[in-house]
XYZ file of C-alpha atoms in Angstrom:
355
model
C -115.051 -12.490 -52.818
C -118.314 -13.804 -54.256
C -121.885 -12.639 -53.953
C -125.244 -13.405 -55.496
C -127.209 -10.298 -56.429
C -130.892 -10.428 -55.580
C -133.963 -8.271 -55.013
C -136.004 -10.004 -52.324
C -137.782 -7.374 -50.174
C -139.133 -9.942 -47.705
C -135.761 -11.428 -46.782
C -134.749 -10.276 -43.295
C -131.058 -11.029 -43.693
C -128.076 -10.354 -45.902
C -128.473 -11.829 -49.376
C -125.563 -13.636 -50.967
C -122.347 -14.073 -49.027
C -122.974 -17.191 -46.942
C -120.923 -16.072 -43.957
C -123.301 -13.169 -43.496
C -126.284 -15.472 -43.310
C -124.539 -17.069 -40.360
C -123.535 -13.727 -38.849
C -127.162 -12.589 -39.057
C -128.343 -15.742 -37.302
C -130.318 -17.082 -40.253
C -130.929 -20.812 -39.926
C -129.867 -23.049 -42.793
C -133.452 -23.873 -43.819
C -134.166 -20.160 -44.336
C -131.154 -19.454 -46.494
C -132.074 -18.662 -50.081
C -130.021 -19.761 -53.054
C -132.141 -18.575 -55.966
C -131.482 -19.005 -59.723
C -129.348 -16.320 -61.396
C -130.908 -12.879 -61.150
C -131.824 -10.875 -64.283
C -129.018 -8.787 -65.733
C -130.560 -5.548 -64.468
C -129.884 -6.686 -60.870
C -126.157 -7.096 -61.495
C -124.183 -4.998 -59.060
C -127.063 -4.715 -56.581
C -127.331 -6.202 -53.112
C -130.396 -6.480 -50.874
C -129.985 -6.731 -47.108
C -132.456 -6.837 -44.257
C -132.783 -3.543 -42.385
C -132.412 -5.350 -39.082
C -128.765 -6.123 -39.900
C -127.688 -3.060 -41.850
C -125.693 -1.523 -38.956
C -123.777 -4.639 -37.964
C -120.005 -4.653 -38.490
C -120.130 -7.626 -40.859
C -122.717 -5.989 -43.119
C -120.801 -2.707 -43.134
C -117.701 -4.583 -44.276
C -119.716 -6.385 -46.944
C -121.176 -3.137 -48.259
C -117.768 -1.504 -48.413
C -116.437 -4.412 -50.460
C -119.582 -4.578 -52.584
C -119.316 -0.898 -53.565
C -115.754 -1.321 -54.782
C -115.709 -0.567 -58.575
C -113.728 -3.732 -59.241
C -116.337 -5.842 -57.439
C -119.153 -4.143 -59.346
C -117.460 -4.805 -62.685
C -116.817 -8.413 -61.687
C -120.487 -8.917 -60.845
C -121.717 -7.310 -64.049
C -119.422 -9.363 -66.258
C -120.058 -12.577 -64.322
C -123.850 -12.274 -64.429
C -123.736 -11.445 -68.144
C -121.441 -14.416 -68.782
C -123.692 -16.754 -66.800
C -126.721 -15.451 -68.736
C -124.951 -16.104 -72.043
C -123.946 -19.593 -70.919
C -127.538 -20.299 -69.860
C -128.822 -19.196 -73.273
C -126.303 -21.456 -74.999
C -127.324 -24.458 -72.904
C -131.021 -23.810 -73.603
C -130.383 -23.387 -77.323
C -128.392 -26.612 -77.486
C -131.115 -28.494 -75.622
C -133.905 -27.346 -77.952
C -131.748 -27.912 -81.031
C -130.955 -31.461 -79.932
C -134.655 -32.220 -79.440
C -135.540 -31.148 -82.990
C -132.365 -32.048 -84.871
C -131.514 -28.391 -85.485
C -128.465 -26.167 -85.097
C -128.310 -23.881 -82.018
C -127.682 -20.121 -82.239
C -127.702 -17.464 -79.534
C -127.412 -14.334 -81.696
C -129.356 -13.032 -84.682
C -126.077 -12.377 -86.524
C -124.966 -16.019 -86.296
C -128.437 -17.176 -87.321
C -128.444 -14.977 -90.442
C -124.910 -16.010 -91.379
C -126.041 -19.648 -91.346
C -128.460 -18.960 -94.197
C -131.663 -17.692 -92.589
C -134.546 -17.008 -95.010
C -137.302 -15.883 -92.642
C -137.664 -15.093 -88.955
C -140.322 -14.457 -86.324
C -139.478 -11.530 -84.037
C -141.146 -12.079 -80.665
C -138.834 -10.098 -78.401
C -140.196 -7.461 -75.980
C -141.866 -4.666 -77.989
C -139.074 -2.169 -77.450
C -136.638 -4.412 -79.361
C -138.878 -5.175 -82.359
C -137.475 -2.411 -84.552
C -133.828 -3.006 -83.650
C -134.006 -6.723 -84.415
C -136.499 -6.424 -87.279
C -134.609 -3.761 -89.216
C -131.328 -5.658 -88.798
C -132.923 -8.819 -90.215
C -134.671 -7.053 -93.092
C -131.452 -5.288 -94.097
C -129.762 -8.691 -94.260
C -132.445 -9.934 -96.652
C -134.530 -11.890 -94.133
C -138.342 -11.925 -94.332
C -139.879 -10.936 -90.991
C -143.066 -11.812 -89.105
C -143.105 -9.494 -86.090
C -145.434 -10.005 -83.152
C -147.969 -7.299 -82.368
C -147.590 -4.458 -81.777
C -145.246 -3.861 -84.686
C -142.960 -1.660 -82.567
C -142.855 0.575 -79.509
C -143.189 3.839 -81.462
C -144.651 4.991 -84.753
C -141.184 6.094 -85.884
C -139.783 2.617 -85.218
C -142.688 1.044 -87.087
C -141.958 3.262 -90.082
C -138.279 2.241 -89.936
C -139.308 -1.393 -90.272
C -141.662 -0.647 -93.165
C -138.955 1.328 -94.960
C -136.391 -1.436 -94.434
C -138.761 -4.070 -95.834
C -139.523 -1.939 -98.878
C -135.873 -1.024 -99.529
C -134.800 -4.674 -99.395
C -137.866 -6.187 -101.133
C -138.631 -8.371 -98.125
C -141.943 -9.418 -96.585
C -142.866 -7.661 -93.346
C -145.955 -9.161 -91.729
C -147.410 -8.266 -88.331
C -148.687 -11.008 -86.027
C -152.265 -9.876 -85.440
C -153.326 -13.434 -84.794
C -157.027 -12.713 -84.169
C -157.469 -12.052 -87.883
C -156.960 -15.792 -88.307
C -159.432 -16.756 -85.581
C -162.165 -18.788 -87.345
C -164.850 -16.871 -85.425
C -163.555 -13.527 -86.704
C -163.407 -14.900 -90.238
C -167.010 -16.112 -89.904
C -168.170 -12.685 -88.721
C -166.261 -11.048 -91.588
C -168.133 -13.195 -94.119
C -171.487 -12.598 -92.423
C -171.236 -8.790 -92.617
C -169.538 -8.580 -96.011
C -172.680 -7.437 -97.862
C -174.278 -5.473 -95.039
C -173.869 -2.041 -93.506
C -172.204 -2.190 -90.094
C -173.623 0.163 -87.464
C -171.519 -0.665 -84.419
C -168.906 -3.053 -83.041
C -168.402 -4.042 -79.401
C -165.372 -6.073 -78.278
C -164.764 -7.366 -74.754
C -161.334 -8.761 -73.892
C -160.880 -9.155 -70.147
C -159.183 -11.514 -67.737
C -157.016 -11.873 -64.631
C -153.747 -10.047 -64.111
C -150.946 -11.871 -65.962
C -148.290 -13.343 -63.643
C -145.524 -11.793 -65.712
C -145.951 -8.523 -67.539
C -143.520 -6.120 -69.164
C -143.565 -2.363 -69.401
C -146.920 -2.071 -71.183
C -150.564 -1.914 -70.099
C -153.772 -3.403 -71.459
C -154.020 -1.021 -74.409
C -150.778 -2.204 -75.996
C -151.014 -5.789 -74.765
C -154.703 -6.505 -75.412
C -156.593 -3.696 -77.157
C -154.251 -3.754 -80.166
C -155.901 -7.072 -81.081
C -159.331 -5.458 -81.126
C -158.274 -2.262 -82.882
C -157.112 -4.524 -85.705
C -160.366 -6.527 -85.667
C -162.387 -3.301 -85.974
C -160.287 -2.072 -88.900
C -160.383 -5.533 -90.510
C -164.171 -5.913 -90.306
C -164.961 -2.421 -91.551
C -162.180 -1.815 -94.063
C -162.138 1.679 -92.603
C -159.782 3.777 -90.491
C -160.379 5.078 -86.965
C -160.663 8.859 -86.910
C -161.949 9.668 -83.399
C -160.676 8.213 -80.121
C -162.276 8.637 -76.675
C -160.315 6.640 -74.078
C -161.029 6.107 -70.395
C -158.129 4.498 -68.528
C -157.603 3.317 -64.953
C -154.701 1.840 -63.017
C -155.315 -0.225 -59.894
C -152.679 -2.980 -59.697
C -150.159 -2.396 -62.461
C -147.544 0.239 -63.250
C -149.473 1.024 -66.439
C -153.211 1.069 -67.115
C -154.919 -2.236 -66.280
C -158.445 -1.172 -67.291
C -159.493 0.615 -70.471
C -162.822 1.628 -72.009
C -162.125 2.824 -75.531
C -164.662 4.422 -77.892
C -164.027 5.054 -81.571
C -165.627 6.518 -84.669
C -164.428 5.379 -88.078
C -164.301 7.395 -91.256
C -167.239 5.415 -92.696
C -169.434 6.364 -89.709
C -169.234 3.081 -87.785
C -168.918 3.455 -84.013
C -166.975 0.948 -81.918
C -166.201 0.208 -78.286
C -163.507 -1.905 -76.610
C -163.664 -3.046 -72.991
C -160.411 -4.559 -71.789
C -158.835 -5.182 -68.395
C -156.660 -7.338 -66.152
C -159.025 -7.182 -63.183
C -161.653 -9.769 -64.190
C -161.146 -13.143 -62.442
C -162.027 -15.121 -65.582
C -161.103 -14.745 -69.243
C -163.697 -13.461 -71.724
C -163.257 -12.695 -75.421
C -166.454 -11.629 -77.220
C -167.214 -9.750 -80.415
C -170.624 -8.208 -81.161
C -171.495 -6.570 -84.471
C -174.749 -4.752 -85.249
C -175.700 -4.189 -88.875
C -178.858 -2.836 -90.519
C -180.287 -6.351 -90.846
C -178.715 -8.520 -88.158
C -176.886 -8.755 -84.842
C -173.943 -11.156 -84.566
C -172.327 -12.442 -81.380
C -169.031 -14.354 -81.495
C -167.135 -16.030 -78.682
C -163.490 -15.787 -79.715
C -162.478 -18.524 -77.272
C -165.077 -21.220 -78.075
C -165.428 -19.821 -81.636
C -169.189 -20.095 -81.479
C -170.939 -17.524 -83.676
C -174.658 -16.737 -83.442
C -176.658 -14.531 -85.801
C -179.893 -12.830 -84.726
C -182.036 -11.616 -87.620
C -185.546 -11.036 -88.930
C -186.771 -8.903 -86.046
C -190.523 -8.383 -86.227
C -192.759 -5.518 -84.967
C -193.887 -7.713 -82.078
C -190.256 -8.099 -80.930
C -189.779 -11.675 -82.123
C -186.699 -12.644 -84.112
C -184.897 -15.630 -85.560
C -181.467 -17.076 -84.684
C -179.026 -19.393 -86.348
C -175.564 -20.708 -85.663
C -172.947 -19.786 -88.231
C -170.307 -22.311 -89.237
C -166.897 -21.505 -87.764
C -164.546 -24.063 -89.270
C -162.002 -25.498 -86.802
C -158.513 -24.138 -87.388
C -155.511 -23.141 -85.311
C -155.015 -19.357 -85.719
C -151.251 -19.449 -85.148
C -150.818 -22.144 -87.789
C -152.927 -20.179 -90.268
C -150.882 -17.060 -89.513
C -147.631 -18.892 -90.269
C -149.127 -20.335 -93.458
C -150.122 -16.813 -94.554
C -146.574 -15.594 -93.877
C -145.092 -18.433 -95.945
C -147.604 -17.786 -98.725
C -146.626 -14.112 -98.931
C -142.955 -15.081 -99.213
C -143.540 -17.692 -101.903
C -146.109 -15.792 -103.949
C -144.792 -12.246 -103.684
C -148.292 -11.099 -102.727
C -148.803 -8.566 -99.916
C -149.024 -10.287 -96.500
C -152.396 -10.698 -94.782
C -151.416 -8.093 -92.170
C -149.027 -5.538 -93.630
C -146.528 -3.330 -91.879
C -148.831 -0.419 -92.623
C -151.665 -2.253 -90.819
C -149.395 -2.696 -87.830
C -148.420 0.975 -87.874
C -152.048 2.145 -87.977
C -153.009 -0.203 -85.125
C -150.098 1.065 -83.045
C -150.892 4.687 -83.825
C -154.495 4.296 -82.626
C -153.317 2.531 -79.443
C -150.807 5.302 -78.698
C -153.513 7.921 -79.295
C -155.581 6.150 -76.648
C -152.626 6.518 -74.289
C -152.056 10.157 -75.233
C -148.606 9.307 -76.600
C -149.103 10.554 -80.176
């Protein structure tokens, strides 16, 4: 007995067992032999409703529900997944003259000094804490973790083992954000407006726009002001996704600055803009083109002056990695600490009503 497990709602035939394609009258050009299904589909079978009462399908279902068959499928799919990971690891390693590993334990045992954790959010703490407790410095992608408690576990593990824990808030290293930071350093900020919108991502996990996108801008607001967010007024909507795909978020910080984030997955084009109003100027930054414009010197007649601010070319991801390496070598606090990551996550979860 052999079967491929699939979840294809538009397939009007039995999925898997080739004989049942034939029994259902499916022509050869319509038969589907897809790549291995994700592990969560192991032990599941999709059939077309048109054929569910046929004798062949009834026999297939009876065999498919057998505990031995279910266990076989689960173990086989898991084994195939592991073999696929090994093949991929060996291919990448060969290309770069490196050694392949398919588990964090084997990687650490080989003499790992530092690691980037870019798993799905819900695994950040599990992997991060394990690495930190083995003496490995960690750069974890934003958000730091799925929960505040998990974020605190990572911070505690880093502190207990004297390791660097840095959070990958990459927009801090965007040259346009750095230019705005310099421009407002000696001025009083009144308000901040961030727009981060775009089309629905083709592949998305179990999070919405607040965790996926707005966390970037929560960090920018905290970074520019050096202040913490005290008041949160969120407006959320869900139109296409399982979680919120549109969010309008208003904040007040403890220094009196007000801020607003507009973010969504329903805009057909990508926009990333940052606007900052101070007592003496208004600054507009395009975080994609990295063009920064300052408007200043407003006169009673409504006239004003403008100038372009230098935004030096740099690759944010490279600068982030350099900052991580610098923190390890120097012993200085990282550019984005675990505590920064925790506060960003806490504000995002407050927006979702989950704190």
